[in-house]
CSV table of C-alpha atoms in Angstrom, one decimal:
chain,number,residue,atom,x,y,z
Q,608,UNK,CA,30.8,10.8,11.4
Q,609,UNK,CA,31.9,10.5,7.7
Q,610,UNK,CA,34.0,7.2,6.6
Q,611,UNK,CA,33.9,8.9,3.5
Q,612,UNK,CA,35.4,12.5,4.8
Q,613,UNK,CA,37.7,13.1,2.7
Q,614,UNK,CA,35.6,12.7,-0.3
Q,615,UNK,CA,34.0,16.2,-1.6
Q,616,UNK,CA,30.2,14.8,-1.7
Q,617,UNK,CA,28.5,14.4,-5.8
Q,618,UNK,CA,28.1,18.0,-6.7
Q,619,UNK,CA,27.6,19.4,-10.9
Q,620,UNK,CA,28.4,23.2,-10.1
Q,621,UNK,CA,27.9,23.7,-14.3
Q,622,UNK,CA,24.3,21.7,-14.2
Q,623,UNK,CA,22.9,23.7,-11.3
Q,624,UNK,CA,24.1,27.2,-13.1
Q,625,UNK,CA,23.0,26.8,-16.4
Q,626,UNK,CA,19.2,25.8,-14.7
Q,627,UNK,CA,18.9,29.1,-12.7
Q,628,UNK,CA,20.7,30.8,-15.6
Q,629,UNK,CA,18.2,29.0,-18.0
Q,630,UNK,CA,15.0,29.9,-15.4
Q,631,UNK,CA,16.5,33.7,-15.7
Q,632,UNK,CA,15.9,33.7,-19.5
Q,633,UNK,CA,13.6,31.9,-20.2
Q,634,UNK,CA,10.3,32.5,-18.1
Q,635,UNK,CA,8.8,29.3,-19.2
Q,636,UNK,CA,11.5,26.6,-18.1
Q,637,UNK,CA,10.9,28.0,-14.8
Q,638,UNK,CA,7.2,25.7,-13.9
Q,639,UNK,CA,9.7,22.7,-15.7
Q,640,UNK,CA,12.4,23.1,-13.3
Q,641,UNK,CA,9.6,22.9,-10.4
Q,642,UNK,CA,8.2,19.8,-11.7
Q,643,UNK,CA,12.3,18.3,-10.7
Q,644,UNK,CA,13.7,20.5,-8.1
Q,645,UNK,CA,13.3,22.0,-5.4
Q,646,UNK,CA,16.1,24.5,-3.4
Q,647,UNK,CA,18.3,21.4,-1.1
Q,648,UNK,CA,18.9,20.0,-4.7
Q,649,UNK,CA,21.2,22.7,-4.9
Q,650,UNK,CA,24.4,22.3,-3.6
Q,651,UNK,CA,25.7,25.3,-3.6
Q,652,UNK,CA,23.7,27.8,-0.1
Q,653,UNK,CA,24.3,30.5,-3.1
Q,654,UNK,CA,22.6,29.0,-6.0
Q,655,UNK,CA,19.6,27.5,-3.1
Q,656,UNK,CA,19.2,31.3,-2.2
Q,657,UNK,CA,18.4,31.6,-5.4
Q,658,UNK,CA,16.6,29.4,-6.8
Q,659,UNK,CA,14.3,30.0,-4.1
Q,660,UNK,CA,14.5,33.9,-4.3
Q,661,UNK,CA,12.9,33.4,-8.2
Q,662,UNK,CA,10.4,30.6,-7.1
Q,663,UNK,CA,9.2,33.5,-5.1
Q,664,UNK,CA,9.1,36.2,-7.8
Q,665,UNK,CA,7.1,33.5,-10.3
Q,666,UNK,CA,4.5,32.4,-7.6
Q,667,UNK,CA,3.9,36.5,-6.7
Q,668,UNK,CA,2.9,37.3,-10.7
Q,669,UNK,CA,6.6,39.5,-11.0
Q,670,UNK,CA,9.1,39.6,-13.6
Q,671,UNK,CA,12.1,37.6,-13.3
Q,672,UNK,CA,15.1,38.8,-14.6
Q,673,UNK,CA,18.3,40.6,-13.7
Q,674,UNK,CA,16.9,43.7,-12.2
Q,675,UNK,CA,14.3,42.3,-10.1
Q,676,UNK,CA,16.0,39.0,-8.8
Q,677,UNK,CA,18.8,42.1,-7.5
Q,678,UNK,CA,15.8,44.1,-6.1
Q,679,UNK,CA,14.9,40.8,-3.6
Q,680,UNK,CA,18.2,39.8,-2.4
Q,681,UNK,CA,18.2,43.1,-2.0
Q,682,UNK,CA,14.8,43.6,0.4
Q,683,UNK,CA,16.3,40.2,2.3
Q,684,UNK,CA,19.9,42.1,2.5
Q,685,UNK,CA,21.6,38.5,0.8
Q,686,UNK,CA,22.7,40.0,-2.6
Q,687,UNK,CA,26.7,39.8,-1.2
Q,688,UNK,CA,25.5,36.1,0.3
Q,689,UNK,CA,24.8,34.7,-3.5
Q,690,UNK,CA,27.8,36.9,-5.6
Q,691,UNK,CA,26.5,40.0,-6.1
Q,692,UNK,CA,25.2,41.7,-9.0
Q,693,UNK,CA,28.5,39.4,-11.1
Q,694,UNK,CA,27.7,36.5,-10.8
Q,695,UNK,CA,24.3,37.0,-11.0
Q,696,UNK,CA,24.4,38.7,-14.8
Q,697,UNK,CA,27.2,35.3,-15.1
Q,698,UNK,CA,25.0,32.8,-14.6
Q,699,UNK,CA,22.3,34.7,-17.4
Q,700,UNK,CA,25.0,35.2,-19.5
Q,701,UNK,CA,27.3,31.5,-18.9
Q,702,UNK,CA,24.0,29.8,-21.3
Q,703,UNK,CA,23.2,30.2,-24.5
Q,704,UNK,CA,19.7,28.8,-24.6
Q,705,UNK,CA,16.8,26.9,-22.6
Q,706,UNK,CA,16.6,23.9,-24.4
Q,707,UNK,CA,18.1,21.4,-22.3
Q,708,UNK,CA,16.7,22.8,-18.9
Q,709,UNK,CA,15.2,19.4,-18.8
Q,710,UNK,CA,18.0,17.7,-18.7
Q,711,UNK,CA,21.2,19.8,-17.0
Q,712,UNK,CA,18.0,19.5,-14.4
Q,713,UNK,CA,18.1,16.0,-13.4
Q,714,UNK,CA,21.6,15.8,-12.8
Q,715,UNK,CA,21.8,18.1,-10.2
Q,716,UNK,CA,17.9,15.7,-9.0
Q,717,UNK,CA,20.5,13.1,-9.3
Q,718,UNK,CA,23.9,14.5,-7.4
Q,719,UNK,CA,21.0,15.3,-4.8
Q,720,UNK,CA,19.9,12.0,-4.4
Q,721,UNK,CA,23.9,10.4,-3.8
Q,722,UNK,CA,24.6,13.1,-1.5
Q,723,UNK,CA,20.8,12.3,0.1
Q,724,UNK,CA,22.1,8.2,0.5
Q,725,UNK,CA,25.0,9.9,1.7
Q,726,UNK,CA,23.4,11.9,4.2
Q,727,UNK,CA,21.2,8.4,5.5
Q,728,UNK,CA,23.9,6.0,5.5
Q,729,UNK,CA,26.5,8.2,7.8
Q,730,UNK,CA,23.4,8.8,10.1
Q,731,UNK,CA,22.9,5.3,10.2
Q,732,UNK,CA,26.4,4.1,10.4
Q,733,UNK,CA,26.3,6.3,14.0
Q,734,UNK,CA,23.3,4.9,15.5
Q,735,UNK,CA,24.9,1.1,14.6
Q,736,UNK,CA,27.8,2.2,16.3
Q,737,UNK,CA,26.2,3.5,19.2
Q,738,UNK,CA,23.9,0.4,19.6
Q,739,UNK,CA,21.3,2.1,21.3
Q,740,UNK,CA,18.6,1.3,19.3
Q,741,UNK,CA,16.7,-2.1,18.5
Q,742,UNK,CA,17.4,-3.3,15.6
Q,743,UNK,CA,14.2,-4.1,13.9
Q,744,UNK,CA,13.6,0.4,14.5
Q,745,UNK,CA,16.7,0.8,12.6
Q,746,UNK,CA,16.0,-1.1,9.8
Q,747,UNK,CA,12.8,-0.3,10.1
Q,748,UNK,CA,13.5,3.6,9.8
Q,749,UNK,CA,16.7,2.6,7.0
Q,750,UNK,CA,14.2,0.8,4.5
Q,751,UNK,CA,11.2,4.5,5.2
Q,752,UNK,CA,14.6,6.6,4.3
Q,753,UNK,CA,16.2,5.0,1.5
Q,754,UNK,CA,11.7,4.9,0.0
Q,755,UNK,CA,11.1,8.3,1.2
Q,756,UNK,CA,14.7,9.3,-0.6
Q,757,UNK,CA,13.6,7.1,-3.6
Q,758,UNK,CA,10.7,9.2,-4.2
Q,759,UNK,CA,12.6,12.5,-4.2
Q,760,UNK,CA,13.9,11.0,-7.7
Q,761,UNK,CA,9.9,9.9,-9.1
Q,762,UNK,CA,8.2,13.2,-11.3
Q,763,UNK,CA,4.3,12.3,-11.3
Q,764,UNK,CA,2.7,14.7,-13.2
Q,765,UNK,CA,-0.4,15.9,-15.0
Q,766,UNK,CA,-1.9,12.7,-17.3
Q,767,UNK,CA,-3.6,14.2,-20.6
Q,768,UNK,CA,-7.5,12.8,-20.9
Q,769,UNK,CA,-6.5,11.5,-24.1
Q,770,UNK,CA,-3.6,9.8,-22.6
Q,771,UNK,CA,-6.1,8.2,-19.7
Q,772,UNK,CA,-9.0,7.7,-22.5
Q,773,UNK,CA,-6.0,5.6,-25.0
Q,774,UNK,CA,-6.3,3.6,-21.4
Q,775,UNK,CA,-9.5,2.8,-21.2
Q,776,UNK,CA,-10.1,2.0,-24.4
Q,777,UNK,CA,-7.6,-0.6,-24.0
Q,778,UNK,CA,-9.1,-2.4,-20.8
Q,779,UNK,CA,-12.9,-2.2,-22.4
Q,780,UNK,CA,-11.4,-4.0,-25.3
Q,781,UNK,CA,-9.7,-6.4,-22.8
Q,782,UNK,CA,-12.3,-6.7,-20.8
Q,783,UNK,CA,-14.6,-7.9,-23.7
Q,784,UNK,CA,-11.8,-10.5,-24.9
Q,785,UNK,CA,-11.9,-11.9,-20.9
Q,786,UNK,CA,-15.5,-12.5,-21.2
Q,787,UNK,CA,-17.3,-12.8,-18.1
Q,788,UNK,CA,-14.5,-14.0,-16.0
Q,789,UNK,CA,-13.5,-12.1,-13.3
Q,790,UNK,CA,-11.3,-8.9,-14.1
Q,791,UNK,CA,-8.8,-9.3,-11.4
Q,792,UNK,CA,-7.8,-11.1,-8.7
Q,793,UNK,CA,-10.7,-13.8,-8.8
Q,794,UNK,CA,-11.3,-15.5,-5.4
Q,795,UNK,CA,-13.1,-19.2,-7.1
Q,796,UNK,CA,-16.0,-18.7,-6.0
Q,797,UNK,CA,-18.2,-17.5,-8.8
Q,798,UNK,CA,-21.2,-15.6,-7.3
Q,799,UNK,CA,-19.3,-13.3,-6.1
Q,800,UNK,CA,-16.2,-13.2,-8.2
Q,801,UNK,CA,-19.1,-12.3,-10.5
Q,802,UNK,CA,-20.3,-9.2,-8.1
Q,803,UNK,CA,-17.0,-7.5,-7.7
Q,804,UNK,CA,-15.0,-8.8,-10.7
Q,805,UNK,CA,-12.0,-10.6,-8.6
Q,806,UNK,CA,-10.3,-8.2,-6.6
Q,807,UNK,CA,-8.0,-5.4,-8.0
Q,808,UNK,CA,-4.5,-4.0,-7.7
Q,809,UNK,CA,-4.5,-1.4,-5.0
Q,810,UNK,CA,-8.4,-2.4,-3.3
Q,811,UNK,CA,-8.7,-2.8,0.2
Q,812,UNK,CA,-10.7,-5.0,0.7
Q,813,UNK,CA,-12.5,-5.2,4.3
Q,814,UNK,CA,-14.4,-8.4,5.4
Q,815,UNK,CA,-15.8,-8.0,8.6
Q,816,UNK,CA,-18.2,-10.2,11.2
Q,817,UNK,CA,-18.9,-11.0,14.4
Q,818,UNK,CA,-16.7,-13.8,16.6
Q,819,UNK,CA,-17.4,-17.6,15.0
Q,820,UNK,CA,-18.6,-16.3,12.1
Q,821,UNK,CA,-15.7,-17.2,9.9
Q,822,UNK,CA,-13.2,-14.2,9.0
Q,823,UNK,CA,-10.1,-16.3,8.9
Q,824,UNK,CA,-11.3,-18.8,7.7
Q,825,UNK,CA,-12.9,-17.3,4.1
Q,826,UNK,CA,-9.9,-15.0,3.8
Q,827,UNK,CA,-7.8,-18.6,4.4
Q,828,UNK,CA,-9.9,-20.1,1.6
Q,829,UNK,CA,-9.4,-17.5,-0.8
Q,830,UNK,CA,-5.7,-17.2,-0.5
Q,831,UNK,CA,-5.3,-21.0,-0.4
Q,832,UNK,CA,-7.5,-20.8,-4.4
Q,833,UNK,CA,-5.2,-18.2,-5.9
Q,834,UNK,CA,-1.9,-19.9,-4.6
Q,835,UNK,CA,-3.0,-23.4,-5.4
Q,836,UNK,CA,-5.4,-22.7,-8.1
Q,837,UNK,CA,-4.3,-19.2,-9.8
Q,838,UNK,CA,-0.6,-20.4,-8.4
Q,839,UNK,CA,0.0,-16.6,-7.5
Q,840,UNK,CA,1.7,-15.4,-4.1
Q,841,UNK,CA,0.2,-14.6,-0.9
Q,842,UNK,CA,1.4,-13.1,2.5
Q,843,UNK,CA,-0.5,-13.9,4.9
Q,844,UNK,CA,-0.2,-11.3,8.6
Q,845,UNK,CA,-1.4,-13.7,11.6
Q,846,UNK,CA,-2.1,-11.4,13.8
Q,847,UNK,CA,-3.8,-12.8,17.1
Q,848,UNK,CA,-3.2,-17.2,15.8
Q,849,UNK,CA,0.4,-18.9,15.4
Q,850,UNK,CA,1.7,-19.5,12.1
Q,851,UNK,CA,0.3,-23.3,13.0
Q,852,UNK,CA,-2.6,-22.8,14.1
Q,853,UNK,CA,-3.4,-21.1,10.4
Q,854,UNK,CA,-1.8,-24.6,8.4
Q,855,UNK,CA,-3.6,-26.8,10.6
Q,856,UNK,CA,-7.1,-25.4,9.7
Q,857,UNK,CA,-5.6,-25.2,5.9
Q,858,UNK,CA,-5.2,-28.8,5.6
Q,859,UNK,CA,-8.3,-29.5,7.2
Q,860,UNK,CA,-9.9,-27.4,4.9
Q,861,UNK,CA,-8.2,-28.9,1.6
Q,862,UNK,CA,-8.4,-32.6,3.3
Q,863,UNK,CA,-12.0,-31.9,4.5
Q,864,UNK,CA,-11.1,-33.1,8.2
Q,865,UNK,CA,-13.0,-32.8,11.0
Q,866,UNK,CA,-10.9,-30.0,12.8
Q,867,UNK,CA,-11.5,-32.3,15.9
Q,868,UNK,CA,-10.2,-35.0,14.8
Q,869,UNK,CA,-6.9,-33.8,13.9
Q,870,UNK,CA,-5.6,-32.5,17.1
Q,871,UNK,CA,-6.3,-35.6,18.8
Q,872,UNK,CA,-4.6,-37.0,16.1
Q,873,UNK,CA,-6.8,-40.0,15.8
Q,874,UNK,CA,-7.4,-40.3,11.6
Q,875,UNK,CA,-9.1,-43.3,10.2
Q,876,UNK,CA,-6.9,-43.8,7.4
Q,877,UNK,CA,-9.0,-42.3,5.0
Q,878,UNK,CA,-8.0,-39.8,6.9
Q,879,UNK,CA,-4.3,-39.7,6.8
Q,880,UNK,CA,-4.1,-39.7,2.6
Q,881,UNK,CA,-6.6,-37.2,2.8
Q,882,UNK,CA,-3.7,-35.3,5.1
Q,883,UNK,CA,-0.6,-36.9,3.1
Q,884,UNK,CA,-2.5,-35.7,0.0
Q,885,UNK,CA,-3.4,-31.8,1.4
Q,886,UNK,CA,-0.2,-31.3,2.7
Q,887,UNK,CA,1.9,-32.4,-1.4
Q,888,UNK,CA,-0.6,-29.9,-2.1
Q,889,UNK,CA,0.0,-26.4,0.1
Q,890,UNK,CA,3.8,-27.9,0.5
Q,891,UNK,CA,3.6,-26.6,-2.9
Q,892,UNK,CA,1.6,-23.6,-2.2
Q,893,UNK,CA,3.5,-19.8,-3.2
Q,894,UNK,CA,1.5,-18.5,1.0
Q,895,UNK,CA,3.9,-16.5,3.2
Q,896,UNK,CA,3.2,-16.5,6.4
Q,897,UNK,CA,4.1,-13.9,9.3
Q,898,UNK,CA,2.5,-14.1,12.8
Q,899,UNK,CA,4.2,-11.6,14.4
Q,900,UNK,CA,1.9,-10.6,17.4
Q,901,UNK,CA,0.8,-6.7,17.5
Q,902,UNK,CA,3.3,-5.8,14.6
Q,903,UNK,CA,3.6,-2.2,14.0
Q,904,UNK,CA,2.4,-0.6,10.7
Q,905,UNK,CA,6.5,-0.1,9.3
Q,906,UNK,CA,7.7,-3.8,10.1
Q,907,UNK,CA,3.7,-4.9,8.3
Q,908,UNK,CA,5.3,-2.7,5.2
Q,909,UNK,CA,9.1,-3.4,4.9
Q,910,UNK,CA,8.3,-6.8,5.5
Q,911,UNK,CA,5.0,-6.8,2.1
Q,912,UNK,CA,8.1,-4.6,1.0
Q,913,UNK,CA,11.0,-7.2,0.3
Q,914,UNK,CA,8.4,-10.4,0.0
Q,915,UNK,CA,7.1,-8.5,-3.3
Q,916,UNK,CA,10.7,-7.7,-4.0
Q,917,UNK,CA,11.6,-11.4,-3.0
Q,918,UNK,CA,8.6,-13.7,-5.0
Q,919,UNK,CA,5.9,-11.4,-6.1
Q,920,UNK,CA,3.7,-10.8,-4.9
Q,921,UNK,CA,-1.0,-11.2,-5.8
Q,922,UNK,CA,-2.3,-10.6,-2.2
Q,923,UNK,CA,-2.2,-8.9,1.2
Q,924,UNK,CA,-4.2,-11.0,4.1
Q,925,UNK,CA,-4.4,-8.6,7.2
Q,926,UNK,CA,-5.2,-10.9,11.0
Q,927,UNK,CA,-7.0,-8.7,12.0
Q,928,UNK,CA,-6.3,-4.8,11.4
Q,929,UNK,CA,-7.6,-3.7,15.0
Q,930,UNK,CA,-4.1,-5.5,16.2
Q,931,UNK,CA,-1.8,-3.8,14.5
Q,932,UNK,CA,0.4,-1.4,16.2
Q,933,UNK,CA,0.9,2.3,15.1
Q,934,UNK,CA,4.4,3.8,16.0
Q,935,UNK,CA,2.8,7.1,17.8
Q,936,UNK,CA,0.6,8.0,19.6
Q,937,UNK,CA,-3.4,8.7,19.6
Q,938,UNK,CA,-6.1,10.6,21.4
Q,939,UNK,CA,-8.4,7.7,21.2
Q,940,UNK,CA,-9.1,4.7,19.7
Q,941,UNK,CA,-11.0,5.9,16.7
Q,942,UNK,CA,-7.7,7.6,15.6
Q,943,UNK,CA,-5.5,5.3,15.8
Q,944,UNK,CA,-7.2,3.2,13.9
Q,945,UNK,CA,-8.3,5.7,10.9
Q,946,UNK,CA,-4.3,5.9,11.5
Q,947,UNK,CA,-4.4,2.0,10.7
Q,948,UNK,CA,-7.0,1.8,7.7
Q,949,UNK,CA,-5.1,5.2,6.0
Q,950,UNK,CA,-1.9,2.7,6.4
Q,951,UNK,CA,-3.6,-0.2,4.5
Q,952,UNK,CA,-4.7,1.5,1.6
Q,953,UNK,CA,-2.3,3.1,1.2
Q,954,UNK,CA,0.6,-0.1,1.3
Q,955,UNK,CA,-2.6,-1.9,-1.8
Q,956,UNK,CA,-1.7,1.5,-3.6
Q,957,UNK,CA,2.3,1.2,-3.4
Q,958,UNK,CA,2.5,-2.8,-3.8
Q,959,UNK,CA,-0.4,-2.4,-6.5
Q,960,UNK,CA,-2.2,-5.4,-4.9
Q,961,UNK,CA,-6.0,-6.0,-3.3
Q,962,UNK,CA,-5.5,-6.3,0.8
Q,963,UNK,CA,-7.3,-8.4,2.6
Q,964,UNK,CA,-8.4,-7.4,5.8
Q,965,UNK,CA,-10.5,-8.8,8.6
Q,966,UNK,CA,-12.0,-6.6,10.9
Q,967,UNK,CA,-13.9,-7.2,13.9
Q,968,UNK,CA,-17.7,-5.8,14.1
Q,969,UNK,CA,-19.1,-3.8,16.7
Q,970,UNK,CA,-21.3,-6.2,19.4
Q,971,UNK,CA,-24.5,-3.3,18.6
Q,972,UNK,CA,-24.8,-6.3,15.8
Q,973,UNK,CA,-26.0,-8.5,18.2
Q,974,UNK,CA,-29.1,-5.6,19.5
Q,975,UNK,CA,-30.3,-6.3,16.6
Q,976,UNK,CA,-33.9,-7.9,15.3
Q,977,UNK,CA,-32.0,-10.3,12.8
Q,978,UNK,CA,-28.5,-9.7,13.9
Q,979,UNK,CA,-27.7,-8.5,10.2
Q,980,UNK,CA,-24.2,-6.6,10.6
Q,981,UNK,CA,-24.8,-3.1,8.4
Q,982,UNK,CA,-22.4,-0.4,7.5
Q,983,UNK,CA,-22.8,1.3,10.7
Q,984,UNK,CA,-21.1,-1.3,13.0
Q,985,UNK,CA,-17.7,-1.1,11.8
Q,986,UNK,CA,-16.4,-0.8,14.9
Q,987,UNK,CA,-14.4,2.1,16.6
Q,988,UNK,CA,-14.1,4.3,13.5
Q,989,UNK,CA,-15.5,5.8,11.2
Q,990,UNK,CA,-12.7,5.5,8.5
Q,991,UNK,CA,-12.9,1.8,7.9
Q,992,UNK,CA,-15.8,2.5,5.7
Q,993,UNK,CA,-14.1,5.4,3.7
Q,994,UNK,CA,-10.6,4.3,3.3
Q,995,UNK,CA,-12.1,0.3,1.8
Q,996,UNK,CA,-13.0,0.5,-1.8
Q,997,UNK,CA,-15.4,-2.9,-1.4
Q,998,UNK,CA,-16.9,-4.3,2.2
Q,999,UNK,CA,-17.9,-7.3,3.3
Q,1000,UNK,CA,-20.0,-8.6,5.8
Q,1001,UNK,CA,-20.3,-12.9,7.2
Q,1002,UNK,CA,-23.8,-13.5,8.5
Q,1003,UNK,CA,-24.6,-16.8,9.3
Q,1004,UNK,CA,-28.4,-16.2,10.3
Q,1005,UNK,CA,-28.5,-20.4,11.4
Q,1006,UNK,CA,-25.6,-19.6,14.2
Q,1007,UNK,CA,-28.4,-16.8,16.2
Q,1008,UNK,CA,-31.5,-19.1,15.5
Q,1009,UNK,CA,-32.0,-23.1,16.0
Q,1010,UNK,CA,-35.0,-23.3,13.6
Q,1011,UNK,CA,-32.7,-21.6,10.6
Q,1012,UNK,CA,-34.2,-21.9,7.5
Q,1013,UNK,CA,-31.0,-22.4,5.8
Q,1014,UNK,CA,-28.5,-24.2,8.1
Q,1015,UNK,CA,-24.8,-24.4,7.2
Q,1016,UNK,CA,-25.5,-21.1,5.4
Q,1017,UNK,CA,-23.3,-18.3,5.0
Q,1018,UNK,CA,-24.9,-15.2,3.2
Q,1019,UNK,CA,-20.9,-12.9,2.5
Q,1020,UNK,CA,-22.6,-9.3,2.3
Q,1021,UNK,CA,-21.4,-6.8,-0.3
Q,1022,UNK,CA,-22.2,-3.8,1.9
Q,1023,UNK,CA,-19.9,-1.0,-0.3
Q,1024,UNK,CA,-18.1,-1.9,-3.8
Q,1025,UNK,CA,-16.6,1.6,-4.3
Q,1026,UNK,CA,-16.5,0.6,-8.1
Q,1027,UNK,CA,-19.7,-2.2,-8.8
Q,1028,UNK,CA,-23.2,-3.4,-7.6
Q,1029,UNK,CA,-23.9,-4.3,-4.3
Q,1030,UNK,CA,-25.6,-7.2,-3.0
Q,1031,UNK,CA,-25.0,-10.3,-1.9
Q,1032,UNK,CA,-23.8,-14.3,-2.2
Q,1033,UNK,CA,-24.5,-18.0,-0.8
Q,1034,UNK,CA,-21.6,-20.0,0.3
Q,1035,UNK,CA,-21.9,-23.0,2.3
Q,1036,UNK,CA,-20.1,-23.3,5.1
Q,1037,UNK,CA,-18.1,-26.3,6.0
Q,1038,UNK,CA,-18.0,-25.4,9.1
Q,1039,UNK,CA,-16.4,-28.6,10.5
Q,1040,UNK,CA,-13.6,-28.8,7.9
Q,1041,UNK,CA,-12.9,-24.8,8.5
Q,1042,UNK,CA,-14.2,-24.4,4.7
Q,1043,UNK,CA,-16.4,-22.5,2.3
Q,1044,UNK,CA,-17.7,-24.1,-1.0
Q,1045,UNK,CA,-19.8,-22.2,-3.5
Q,1046,UNK,CA,-23.5,-23.1,-4.4
Q,1047,UNK,CA,-25.6,-23.7,-6.9
Q,1048,UNK,CA,-27.1,-20.9,-7.0
Q,1049,UNK,CA,-26.9,-17.2,-8.4
Q,1050,UNK,CA,-26.4,-13.9,-6.4
Q,1051,UNK,CA,-28.7,-12.6,-5.1
Q,1052,UNK,CA,-29.4,-8.7,-6.5
Q,1053,UNK,CA,-28.6,-6.0,-3.7
């Protein structure tokens, strides 16, 4: 069903003719147009055929002119479908110069995008009237298809080395002016920021550990630091814990309250004062939590896009990635985790924010003598290591060894750093408060 069935779809036949004519009189126009248009962007079927034939001749290295084009259509038995030899000749004579071919091609592209939006809208209207699909699935698909249409209108081309060098030089000057400050989003753990340079936009940062090491606590501490100290918006997708549990942890960390006492409500007067102060601070923090269990990749992408558009976004936290649902079936779990890993990396680049994704480690860690994790312990997929820009592990010696000489100390191991050094830093872990705090120590080089 079309709502406006009596209306002619957006088109500009004259612009289509001028584009094709320019391609026929000036071979150098062909790659210019190829960077803007596809055959389906032309409204007239004949023009789609002419465009495809021109591209075919060009890619084979053959001359592109009236004679070769007509011969190509005779070979395909399609000369009459494009209007015959007179129409091909008209295309050539109708354009005096190719100087405006890029502008005319942009007009054709604009009309094609409008038609694509109309077609999508009509399909959505039909499916909405039928009412047989889950509304969230329909909304996710609609947003994804609109994004695909918008991306069709974006022309990405090569960047010259000169331009890249100038951008690099400007960036280096900015870094010099910043001194020792983190160049990316700071975690506010100075030793960690010195090694990482902060969390960079577009990066996938994997935070992995065995259960009870403090993955969720560290990710929440970083989120709170960014929101409270930098006053930047943070999104948290919590697939394992309810939002109320996360907020409870945040309150205990901020107020330094014992979780056990918090859960019973048996707080001393000074603890109530600390709690009230922490609630006031966190109430102003731009932290947004979604605790949808088993959220799909499409729903996560859709929600993250909307949040960035409405509130802005500086950091995205996912707890944890093995619980994300994919939209299709896979032969095995390894392939599915690989798909999730690629999705998270693509999401980081699309949103231009760091994505901090939590991950489980395999039980093989427990079988080693020192219990220290390494990259081979990443669970279920080597793609996690490949797609991640940074891989962090949490290791607590006192968790495994009762006679540990490092009680309440957590080692944050930088096992992979695509654009910088590896190594490790030590933080104090205040377990009763679910809080990591800085130590007055230098990072240990890797």
